[in-house]
Short mmCIF file of C-alpha atoms and ligand atoms in Angstrom, two decimals:
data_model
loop_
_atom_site.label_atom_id
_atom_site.label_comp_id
_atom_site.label_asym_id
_atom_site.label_seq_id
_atom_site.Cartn_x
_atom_site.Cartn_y
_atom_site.Cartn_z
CA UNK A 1 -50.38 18.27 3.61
CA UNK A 2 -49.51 19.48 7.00
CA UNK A 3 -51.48 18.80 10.18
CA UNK A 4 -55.20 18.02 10.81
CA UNK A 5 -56.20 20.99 12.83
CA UNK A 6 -59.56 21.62 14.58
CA UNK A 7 -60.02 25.38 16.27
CA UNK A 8 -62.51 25.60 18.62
CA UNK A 9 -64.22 29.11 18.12
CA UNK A 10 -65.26 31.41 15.69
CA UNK A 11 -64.07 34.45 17.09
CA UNK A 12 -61.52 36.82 16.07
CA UNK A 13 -59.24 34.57 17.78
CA UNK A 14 -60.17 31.21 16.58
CA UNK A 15 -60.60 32.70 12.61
CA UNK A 16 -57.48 34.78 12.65
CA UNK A 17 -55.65 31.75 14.17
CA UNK A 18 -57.72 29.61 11.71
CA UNK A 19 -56.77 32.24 8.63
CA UNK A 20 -52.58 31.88 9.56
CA UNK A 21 -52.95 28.01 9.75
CA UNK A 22 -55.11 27.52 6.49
CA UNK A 23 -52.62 30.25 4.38
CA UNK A 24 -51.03 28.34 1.08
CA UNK A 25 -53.22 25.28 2.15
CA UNK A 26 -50.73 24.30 5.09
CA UNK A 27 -52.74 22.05 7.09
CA UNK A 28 -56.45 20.48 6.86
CA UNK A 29 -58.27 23.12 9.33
CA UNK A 30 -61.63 23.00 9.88
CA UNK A 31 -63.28 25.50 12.73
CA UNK A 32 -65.89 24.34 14.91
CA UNK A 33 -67.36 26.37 16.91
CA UNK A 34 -71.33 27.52 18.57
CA UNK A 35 -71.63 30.63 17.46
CA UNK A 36 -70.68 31.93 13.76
CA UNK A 37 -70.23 35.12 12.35
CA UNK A 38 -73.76 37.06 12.26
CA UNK A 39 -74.90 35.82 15.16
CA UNK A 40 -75.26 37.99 18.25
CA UNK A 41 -75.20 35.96 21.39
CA UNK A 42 -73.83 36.54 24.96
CA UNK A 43 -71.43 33.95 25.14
CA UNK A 44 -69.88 35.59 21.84
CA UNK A 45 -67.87 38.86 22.45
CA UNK A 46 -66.15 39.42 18.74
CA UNK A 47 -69.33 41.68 17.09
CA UNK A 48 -69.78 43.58 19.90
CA UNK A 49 -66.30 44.90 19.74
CA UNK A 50 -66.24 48.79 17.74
CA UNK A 51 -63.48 47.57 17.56
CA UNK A 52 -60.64 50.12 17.99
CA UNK A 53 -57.04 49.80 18.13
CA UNK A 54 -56.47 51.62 21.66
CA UNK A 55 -53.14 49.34 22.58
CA UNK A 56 -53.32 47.97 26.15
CA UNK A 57 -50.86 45.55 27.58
CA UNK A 58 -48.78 45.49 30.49
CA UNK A 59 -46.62 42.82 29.43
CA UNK A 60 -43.92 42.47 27.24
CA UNK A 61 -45.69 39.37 25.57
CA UNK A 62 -48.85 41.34 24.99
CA UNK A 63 -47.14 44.22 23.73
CA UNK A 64 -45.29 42.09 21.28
CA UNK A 65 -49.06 40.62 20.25
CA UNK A 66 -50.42 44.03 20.04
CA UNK A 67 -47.38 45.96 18.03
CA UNK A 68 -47.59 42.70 15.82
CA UNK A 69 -50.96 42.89 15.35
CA UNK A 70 -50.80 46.54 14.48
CA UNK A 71 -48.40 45.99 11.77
CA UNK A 72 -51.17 43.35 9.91
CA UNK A 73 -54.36 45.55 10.96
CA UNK A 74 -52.60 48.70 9.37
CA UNK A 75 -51.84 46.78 6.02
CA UNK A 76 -55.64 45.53 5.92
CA UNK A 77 -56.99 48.83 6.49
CA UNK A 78 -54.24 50.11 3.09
CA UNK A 79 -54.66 47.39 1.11
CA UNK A 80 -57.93 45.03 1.75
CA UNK A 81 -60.62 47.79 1.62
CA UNK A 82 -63.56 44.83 1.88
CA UNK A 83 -62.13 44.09 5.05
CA UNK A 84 -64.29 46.42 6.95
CA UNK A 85 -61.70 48.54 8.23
CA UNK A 86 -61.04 52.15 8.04
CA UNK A 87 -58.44 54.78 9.49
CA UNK A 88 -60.84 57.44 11.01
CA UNK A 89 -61.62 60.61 9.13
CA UNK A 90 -60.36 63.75 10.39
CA UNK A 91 -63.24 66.54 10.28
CA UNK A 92 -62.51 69.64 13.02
CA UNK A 93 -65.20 69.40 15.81
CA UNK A 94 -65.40 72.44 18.22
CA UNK A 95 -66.71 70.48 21.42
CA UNK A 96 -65.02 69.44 24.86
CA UNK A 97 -63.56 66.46 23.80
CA UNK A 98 -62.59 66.88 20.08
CA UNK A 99 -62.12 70.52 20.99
CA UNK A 100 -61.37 71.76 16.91
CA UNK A 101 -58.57 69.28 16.24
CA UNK A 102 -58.10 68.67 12.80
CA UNK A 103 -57.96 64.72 13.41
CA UNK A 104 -56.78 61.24 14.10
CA UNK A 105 -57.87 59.81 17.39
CA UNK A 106 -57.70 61.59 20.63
CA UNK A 107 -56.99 59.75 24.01
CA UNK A 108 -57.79 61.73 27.00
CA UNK A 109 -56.31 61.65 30.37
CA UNK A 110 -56.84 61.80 33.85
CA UNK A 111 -54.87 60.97 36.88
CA UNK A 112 -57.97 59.95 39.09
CA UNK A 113 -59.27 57.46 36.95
CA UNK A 114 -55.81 55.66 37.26
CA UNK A 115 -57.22 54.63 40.75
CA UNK A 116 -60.86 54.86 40.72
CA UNK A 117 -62.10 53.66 36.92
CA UNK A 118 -62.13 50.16 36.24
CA UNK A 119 -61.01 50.84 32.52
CA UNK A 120 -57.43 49.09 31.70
CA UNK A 121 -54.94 51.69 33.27
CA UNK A 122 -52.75 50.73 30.12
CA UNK A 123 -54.01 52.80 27.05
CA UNK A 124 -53.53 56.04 29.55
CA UNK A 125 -50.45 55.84 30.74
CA UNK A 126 -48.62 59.27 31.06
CA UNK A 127 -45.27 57.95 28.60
CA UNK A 128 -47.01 55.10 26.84
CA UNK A 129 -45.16 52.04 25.10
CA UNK A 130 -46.76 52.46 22.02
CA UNK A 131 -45.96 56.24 21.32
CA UNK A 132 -43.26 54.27 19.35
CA UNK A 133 -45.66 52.01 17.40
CA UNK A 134 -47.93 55.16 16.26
CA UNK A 135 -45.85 56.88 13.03
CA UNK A 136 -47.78 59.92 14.13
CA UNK A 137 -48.53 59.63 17.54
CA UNK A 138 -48.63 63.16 19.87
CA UNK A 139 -48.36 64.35 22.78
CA UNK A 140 -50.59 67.23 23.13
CA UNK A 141 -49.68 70.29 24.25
CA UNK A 142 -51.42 71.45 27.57
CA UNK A 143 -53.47 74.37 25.55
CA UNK A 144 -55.34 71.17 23.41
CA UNK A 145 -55.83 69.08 26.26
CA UNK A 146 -59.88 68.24 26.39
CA UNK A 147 -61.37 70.42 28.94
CA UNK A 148 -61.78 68.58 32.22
CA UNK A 149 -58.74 65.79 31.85
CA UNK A 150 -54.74 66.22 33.22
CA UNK A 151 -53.38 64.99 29.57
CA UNK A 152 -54.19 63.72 25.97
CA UNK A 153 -52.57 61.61 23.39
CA UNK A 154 -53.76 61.16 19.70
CA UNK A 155 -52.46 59.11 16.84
CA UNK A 156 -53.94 57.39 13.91
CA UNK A 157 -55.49 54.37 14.55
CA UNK A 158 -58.21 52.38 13.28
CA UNK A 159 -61.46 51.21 13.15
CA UNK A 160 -63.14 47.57 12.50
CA UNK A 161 -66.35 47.04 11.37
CA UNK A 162 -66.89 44.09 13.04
CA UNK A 163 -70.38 42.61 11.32
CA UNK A 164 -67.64 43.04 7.71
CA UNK A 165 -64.43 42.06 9.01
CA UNK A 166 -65.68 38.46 10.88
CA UNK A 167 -67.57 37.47 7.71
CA UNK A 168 -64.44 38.77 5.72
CA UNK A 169 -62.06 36.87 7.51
CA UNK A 170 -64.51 33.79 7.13
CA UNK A 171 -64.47 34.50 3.85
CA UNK A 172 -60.40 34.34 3.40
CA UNK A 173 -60.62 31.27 5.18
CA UNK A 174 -63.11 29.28 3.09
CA UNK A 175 -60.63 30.69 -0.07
CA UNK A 176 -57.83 28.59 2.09
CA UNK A 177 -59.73 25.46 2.13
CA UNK A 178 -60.62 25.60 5.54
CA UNK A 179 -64.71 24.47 6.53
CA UNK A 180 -66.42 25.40 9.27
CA UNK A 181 -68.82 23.88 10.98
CA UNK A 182 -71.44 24.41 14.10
CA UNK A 183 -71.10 22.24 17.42
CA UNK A 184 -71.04 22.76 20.79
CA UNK A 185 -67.93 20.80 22.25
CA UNK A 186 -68.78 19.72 25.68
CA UNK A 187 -64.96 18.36 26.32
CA UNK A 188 -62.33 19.77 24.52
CA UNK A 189 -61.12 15.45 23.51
CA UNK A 190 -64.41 15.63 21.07
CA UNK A 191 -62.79 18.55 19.18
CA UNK A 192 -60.22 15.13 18.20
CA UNK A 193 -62.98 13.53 15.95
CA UNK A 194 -65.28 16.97 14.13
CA UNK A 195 -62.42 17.36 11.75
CA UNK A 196 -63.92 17.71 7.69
CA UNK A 197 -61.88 15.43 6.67
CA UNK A 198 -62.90 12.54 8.82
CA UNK A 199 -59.32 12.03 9.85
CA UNK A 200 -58.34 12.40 14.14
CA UNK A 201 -57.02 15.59 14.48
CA UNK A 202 -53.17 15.63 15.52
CA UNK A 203 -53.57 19.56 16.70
CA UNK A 204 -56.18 21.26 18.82
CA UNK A 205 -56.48 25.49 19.18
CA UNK A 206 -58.54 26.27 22.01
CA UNK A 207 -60.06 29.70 21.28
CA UNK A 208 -63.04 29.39 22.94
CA UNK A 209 -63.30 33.34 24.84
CA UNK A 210 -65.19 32.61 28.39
CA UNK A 211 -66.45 29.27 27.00
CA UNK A 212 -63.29 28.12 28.12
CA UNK A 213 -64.71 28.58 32.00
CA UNK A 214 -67.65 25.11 31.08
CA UNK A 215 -65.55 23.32 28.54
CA UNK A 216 -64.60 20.08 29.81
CA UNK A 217 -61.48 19.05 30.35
CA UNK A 218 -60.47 23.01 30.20
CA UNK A 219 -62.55 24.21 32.93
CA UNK A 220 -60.71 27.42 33.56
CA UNK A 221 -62.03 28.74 36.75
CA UNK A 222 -59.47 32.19 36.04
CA UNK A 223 -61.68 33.35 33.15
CA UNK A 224 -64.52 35.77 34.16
CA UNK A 225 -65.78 38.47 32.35
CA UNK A 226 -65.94 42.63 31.34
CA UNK A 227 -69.16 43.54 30.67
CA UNK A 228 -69.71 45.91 27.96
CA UNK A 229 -72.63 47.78 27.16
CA UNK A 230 -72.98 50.12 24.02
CA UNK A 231 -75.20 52.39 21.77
CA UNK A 232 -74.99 51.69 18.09
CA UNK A 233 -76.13 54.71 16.11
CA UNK A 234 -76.79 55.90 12.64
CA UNK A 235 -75.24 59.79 13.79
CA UNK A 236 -71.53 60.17 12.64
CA UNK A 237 -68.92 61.23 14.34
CA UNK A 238 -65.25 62.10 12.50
CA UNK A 239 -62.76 61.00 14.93
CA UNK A 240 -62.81 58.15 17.47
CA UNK A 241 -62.03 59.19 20.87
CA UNK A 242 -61.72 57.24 24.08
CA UNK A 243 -60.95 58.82 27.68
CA UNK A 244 -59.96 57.44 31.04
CA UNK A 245 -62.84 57.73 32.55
CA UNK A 246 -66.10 59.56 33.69
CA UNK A 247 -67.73 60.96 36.55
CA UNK A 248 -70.45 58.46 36.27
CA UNK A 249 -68.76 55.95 38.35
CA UNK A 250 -66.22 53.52 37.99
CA UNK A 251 -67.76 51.26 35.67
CA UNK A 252 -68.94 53.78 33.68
CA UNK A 253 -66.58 54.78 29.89
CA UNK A 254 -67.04 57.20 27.36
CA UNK A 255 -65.46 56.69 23.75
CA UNK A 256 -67.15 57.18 20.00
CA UNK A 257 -65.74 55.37 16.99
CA UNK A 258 -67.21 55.20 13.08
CA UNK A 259 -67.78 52.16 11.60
CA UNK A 260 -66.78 51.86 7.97
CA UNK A 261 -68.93 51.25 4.98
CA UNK A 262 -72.00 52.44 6.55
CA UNK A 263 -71.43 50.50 10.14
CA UNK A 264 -72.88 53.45 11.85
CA UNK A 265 -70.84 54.69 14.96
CA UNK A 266 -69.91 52.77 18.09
CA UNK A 267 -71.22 55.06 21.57
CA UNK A 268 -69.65 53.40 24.58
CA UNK A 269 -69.94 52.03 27.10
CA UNK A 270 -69.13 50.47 29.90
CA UNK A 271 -66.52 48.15 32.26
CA UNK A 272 -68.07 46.24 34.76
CA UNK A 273 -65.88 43.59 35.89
CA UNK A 274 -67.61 40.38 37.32
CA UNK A 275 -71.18 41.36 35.63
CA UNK A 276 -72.71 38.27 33.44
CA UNK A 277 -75.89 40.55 32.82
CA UNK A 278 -76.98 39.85 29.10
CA UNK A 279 -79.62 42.46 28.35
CA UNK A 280 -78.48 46.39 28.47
CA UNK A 281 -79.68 48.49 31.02
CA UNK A 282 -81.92 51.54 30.05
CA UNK A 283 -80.94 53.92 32.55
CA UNK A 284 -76.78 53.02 31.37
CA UNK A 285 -78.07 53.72 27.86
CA UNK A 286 -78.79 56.98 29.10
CA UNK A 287 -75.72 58.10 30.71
CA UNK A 288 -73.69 56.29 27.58
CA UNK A 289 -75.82 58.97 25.21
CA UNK A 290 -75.80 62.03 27.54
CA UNK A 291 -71.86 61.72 27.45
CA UNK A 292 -71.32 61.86 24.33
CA UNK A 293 -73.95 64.29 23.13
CA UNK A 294 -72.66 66.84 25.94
CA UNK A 295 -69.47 66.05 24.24
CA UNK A 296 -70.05 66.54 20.77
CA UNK A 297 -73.40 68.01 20.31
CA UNK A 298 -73.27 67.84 16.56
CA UNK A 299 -73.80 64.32 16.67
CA UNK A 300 -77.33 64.22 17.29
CA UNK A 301 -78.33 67.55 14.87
CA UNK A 302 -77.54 69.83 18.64
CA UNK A 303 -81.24 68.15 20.24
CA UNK A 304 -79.71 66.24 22.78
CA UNK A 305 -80.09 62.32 23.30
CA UNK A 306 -83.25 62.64 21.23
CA UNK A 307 -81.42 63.51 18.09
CA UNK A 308 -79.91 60.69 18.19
CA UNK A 309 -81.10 57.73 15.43
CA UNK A 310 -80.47 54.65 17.60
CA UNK A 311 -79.56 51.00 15.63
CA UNK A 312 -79.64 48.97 18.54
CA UNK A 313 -78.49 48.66 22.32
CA UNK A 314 -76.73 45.99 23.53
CA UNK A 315 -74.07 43.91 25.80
CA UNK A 316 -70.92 41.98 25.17
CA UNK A 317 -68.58 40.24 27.57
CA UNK A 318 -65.24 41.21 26.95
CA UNK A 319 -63.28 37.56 28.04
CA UNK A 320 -60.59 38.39 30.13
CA UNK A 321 -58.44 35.60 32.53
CA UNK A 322 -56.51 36.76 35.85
CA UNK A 323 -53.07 36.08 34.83
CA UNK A 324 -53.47 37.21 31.41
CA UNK A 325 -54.38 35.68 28.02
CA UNK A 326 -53.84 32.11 27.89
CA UNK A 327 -51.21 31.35 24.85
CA UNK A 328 -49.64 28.18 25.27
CA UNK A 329 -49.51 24.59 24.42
CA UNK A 330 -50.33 21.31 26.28
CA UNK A 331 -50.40 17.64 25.40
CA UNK A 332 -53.91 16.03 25.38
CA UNK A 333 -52.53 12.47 25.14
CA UNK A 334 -50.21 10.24 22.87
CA UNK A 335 -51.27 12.12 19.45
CA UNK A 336 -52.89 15.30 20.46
CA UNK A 337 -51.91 18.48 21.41
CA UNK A 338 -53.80 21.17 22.48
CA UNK A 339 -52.70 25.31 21.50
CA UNK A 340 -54.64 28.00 24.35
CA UNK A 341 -55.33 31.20 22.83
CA UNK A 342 -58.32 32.33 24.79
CA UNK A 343 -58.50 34.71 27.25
CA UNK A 344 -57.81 38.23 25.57
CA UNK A 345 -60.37 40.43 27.46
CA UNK A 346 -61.10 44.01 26.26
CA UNK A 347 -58.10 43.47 22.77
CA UNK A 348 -59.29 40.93 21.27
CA UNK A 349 -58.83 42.11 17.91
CA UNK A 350 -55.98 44.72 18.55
CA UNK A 351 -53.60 41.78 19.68
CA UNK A 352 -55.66 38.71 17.01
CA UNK A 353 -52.60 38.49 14.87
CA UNK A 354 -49.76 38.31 17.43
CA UNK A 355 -51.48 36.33 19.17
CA UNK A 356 -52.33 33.81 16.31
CA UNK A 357 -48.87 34.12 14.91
CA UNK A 358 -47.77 32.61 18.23
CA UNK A 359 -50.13 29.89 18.33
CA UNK A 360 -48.36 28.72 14.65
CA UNK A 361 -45.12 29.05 16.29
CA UNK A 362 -46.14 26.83 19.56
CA UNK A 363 -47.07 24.48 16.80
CA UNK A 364 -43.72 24.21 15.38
CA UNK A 365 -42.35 23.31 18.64
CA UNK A 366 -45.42 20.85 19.35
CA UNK A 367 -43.86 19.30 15.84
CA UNK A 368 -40.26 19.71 17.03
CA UNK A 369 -41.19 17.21 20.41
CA UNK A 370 -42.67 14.81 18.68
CA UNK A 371 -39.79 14.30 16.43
CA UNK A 372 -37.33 13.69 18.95
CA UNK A 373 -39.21 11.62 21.03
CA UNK A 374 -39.92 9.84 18.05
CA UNK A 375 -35.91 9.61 17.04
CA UNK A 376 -35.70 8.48 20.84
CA UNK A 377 -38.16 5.36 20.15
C1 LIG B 401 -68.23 46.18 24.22
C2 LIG B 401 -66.92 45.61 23.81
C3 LIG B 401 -65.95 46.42 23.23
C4 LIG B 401 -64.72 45.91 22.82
N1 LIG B 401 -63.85 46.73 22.18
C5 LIG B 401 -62.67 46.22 21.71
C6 LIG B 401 -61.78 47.04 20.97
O1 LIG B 401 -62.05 48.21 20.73
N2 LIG B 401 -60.62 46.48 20.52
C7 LIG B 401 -60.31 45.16 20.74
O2 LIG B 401 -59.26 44.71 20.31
N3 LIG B 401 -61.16 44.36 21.45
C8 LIG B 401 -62.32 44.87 21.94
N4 LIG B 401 -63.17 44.07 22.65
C9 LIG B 401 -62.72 42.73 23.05
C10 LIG B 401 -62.90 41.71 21.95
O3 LIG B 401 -64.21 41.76 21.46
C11 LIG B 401 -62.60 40.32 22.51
O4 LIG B 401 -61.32 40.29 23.11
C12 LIG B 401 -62.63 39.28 21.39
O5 LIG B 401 -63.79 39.40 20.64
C13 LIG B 401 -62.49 37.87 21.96
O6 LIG B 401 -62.57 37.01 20.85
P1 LIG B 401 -62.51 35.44 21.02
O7 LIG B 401 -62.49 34.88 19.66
O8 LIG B 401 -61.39 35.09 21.95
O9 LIG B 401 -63.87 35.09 21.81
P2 LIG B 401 -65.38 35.13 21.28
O10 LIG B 401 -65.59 36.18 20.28
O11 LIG B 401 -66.25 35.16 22.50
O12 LIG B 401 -65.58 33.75 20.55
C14 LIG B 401 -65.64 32.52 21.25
C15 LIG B 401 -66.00 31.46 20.25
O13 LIG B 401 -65.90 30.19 20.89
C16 LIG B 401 -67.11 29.47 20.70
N5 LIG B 401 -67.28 28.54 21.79
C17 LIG B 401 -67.13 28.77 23.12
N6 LIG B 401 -67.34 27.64 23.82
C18 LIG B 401 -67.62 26.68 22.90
C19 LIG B 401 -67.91 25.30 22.98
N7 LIG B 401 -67.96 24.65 24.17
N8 LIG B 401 -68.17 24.61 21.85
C20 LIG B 401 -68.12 25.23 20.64
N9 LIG B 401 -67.84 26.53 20.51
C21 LIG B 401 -67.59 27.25 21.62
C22 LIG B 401 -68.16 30.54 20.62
O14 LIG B 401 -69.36 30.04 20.05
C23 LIG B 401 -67.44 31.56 19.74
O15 LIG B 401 -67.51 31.16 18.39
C24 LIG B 401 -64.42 44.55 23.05
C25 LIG B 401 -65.38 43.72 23.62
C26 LIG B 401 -66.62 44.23 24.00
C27 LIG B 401 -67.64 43.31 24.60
#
């Protein structure tokens, strides 16, 4: 047996991280975390996610997570149909913003929201990095470009069902021999002695999204959140699309994805930077269903906001960290080492397995140290 791991969280981060760790038995990992799959809480972003794979980083490390992750979130959506996944379906709409394309997923563009909307600049770029990462992506041609925006990508991408794929991935785990268990960890040392198997842990992964800002002995005053309101709905849409921005204000975003296997669709939303409000505003409920039903009036039957057959509203805090995601190791004391992976903001999911396939690397060269200063001794 390998090492006795305890992950903190039971996020996409921590159970993705948890899911690589656990594979062929590996190590003893048991997740510990507050908040589980089907719970919906404020101080847990993962279900709130649509989640879409709309690639954002500005880094060479993130765009290695992301491309990464793409490769794995691809196969799932092939392969693992029980995932919760699907690729979205590709029905012509005659509206503003699907404007009769026969389908895949349609990224509108325009130059002004590059300095005025608060929405990551990244995903609308003019020549984006991931136009190589797409097998289909597009440039579109100035005659398809939406009414009302400068430019327009589309590709294939997909679509998580978030309230499947968190359970799912629990389930995979479990499979592994992982357990998980519920515990609020008021200093990170604690996470040392919650391990199943009643042995210290030698490893720690820290993936603990915005509780990283309280934890002791993390305390990570960079973290602050994204707020993110949305609409789910029972209406359909056939192609996810997600623009720079609206003229609703800066904070205000306008994108549509379908869930699979019944999820209902994803109306969004919102990114207000700094804003810890937990319970979603009626009159931004409003504007979030005005958009889209001015966009694609088919939605709700053509009878406005009051065709639509609303689930539920509500808020998530997307977990983001000035600097960037936190991926990196750090020695607790004499036997313990902590991994980071916290810290992912508004892709989360779209960079999970990068991200976690790093965190398994940093542990092979947590291993490597202690060998040689062990052959030192
Ligand atoms: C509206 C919205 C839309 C989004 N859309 C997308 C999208 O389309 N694509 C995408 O990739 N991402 C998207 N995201 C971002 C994505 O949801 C997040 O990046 C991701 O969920 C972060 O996951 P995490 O596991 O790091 O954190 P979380 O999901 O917040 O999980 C944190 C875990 O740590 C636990 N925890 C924290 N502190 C403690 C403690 N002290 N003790 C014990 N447990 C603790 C919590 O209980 C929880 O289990 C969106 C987010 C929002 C809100």
């Amino acid at each position: 047996m390998g090492e006795t791991v305890v992950v903190i969280g039971a996020g996409v981060s921590g159970l993705t991280t948890a899911l690589l760790l656990s594979r062929d038995r590996a190590n003893d990992v048991t997740v510990v975390a507050k908040h589980m799959p089907g719970d919906y809480d404020i101080e847990y972003a993962s279900p709130f996610a649509g989640a879409a794979v709309m690639p954002m980083g500005t880094t060479e490390e993130e765009r290695h997570w992301e491309a990464a992750s793409w490769a794995e979130l691809k196969r799932i959506c092939e392969e693992v149909p029980e995932a919760g996944l699907c690729f979205q379906s590709n029905t012509p709409h005659s509206t503003r913003l699907h404007d009769g394309q026969l389908g895949r997923c349609r990224f509108p563009r325009r130059i002004k929201d590059q300095a005025l909307s608060t929405t990551p600049k990244g995903p609308f770029a003019p020549e984006p990095w991931f136009a190589t990462i797409f097998e289909d992506f597009r440039e579109l041609p100035a005659a398809e470009v939406p009414r009302g925006y400068d430019s327009a990508c589309e590709f294939t991408s997909v679509c998580i069902n978030t309230a499947i794929y968190l359970p799912w991935l629990v389930g995979q785990l479990v499979k592994n021999g992982a357990q998980l268990k519920r515990a609020v960890v008021r200093d990170i040392r604690e996470a040392k002695h919650l391990s199943h198997t009643g042995r210290t842990a030698s490893l720690i992964v820290n993936a603990s999204g915005l509780g990283a800002l309280k934890m002791g002995g993390v305390r990570d005053a960079s973290m602050y959140p994204a707020r993110g309101q949305v609409v789910v709905v029972r209406s359909e849409v056939d192609s996810m699309v997600l623009a720079s921005g609206t003229d609703d204000g800066p904070s205000d975003a306008v994108y549509a994805m379908k869930r699979a296997a019944g999820g209902g669709t994803i109306l969004g939303g919102t990114f207000e930077v700094d804003n810890w409000e937990s319970q979603p505003d009626p009159s931004t409920a409003l504007r979030i269903m005005s958009r889209i039903v001015e966009a694609n009036p088919a939605i709700a039957d053509g009878k406005g906001v009051a065709g639509l057959s609303v689930v539920r509203h509500c808020v998530g805090l997307r977990p983001y960290r000035k600097g960037g995601a936190r991926v990196e190791e750090e020695k607790l004391d004499d036997e313990t080492w902590v991994v980071h992976n916290y810290g992912h903001g508004g892709w989360g999911y779209q960079g999970s397995y990068g991200c976690a396939k790093s965190v398994v690397d940093l542990i092979a060269k947590v291993q490597e140290k202690r060998r040689s200063s062990r052959a030192k001794l």
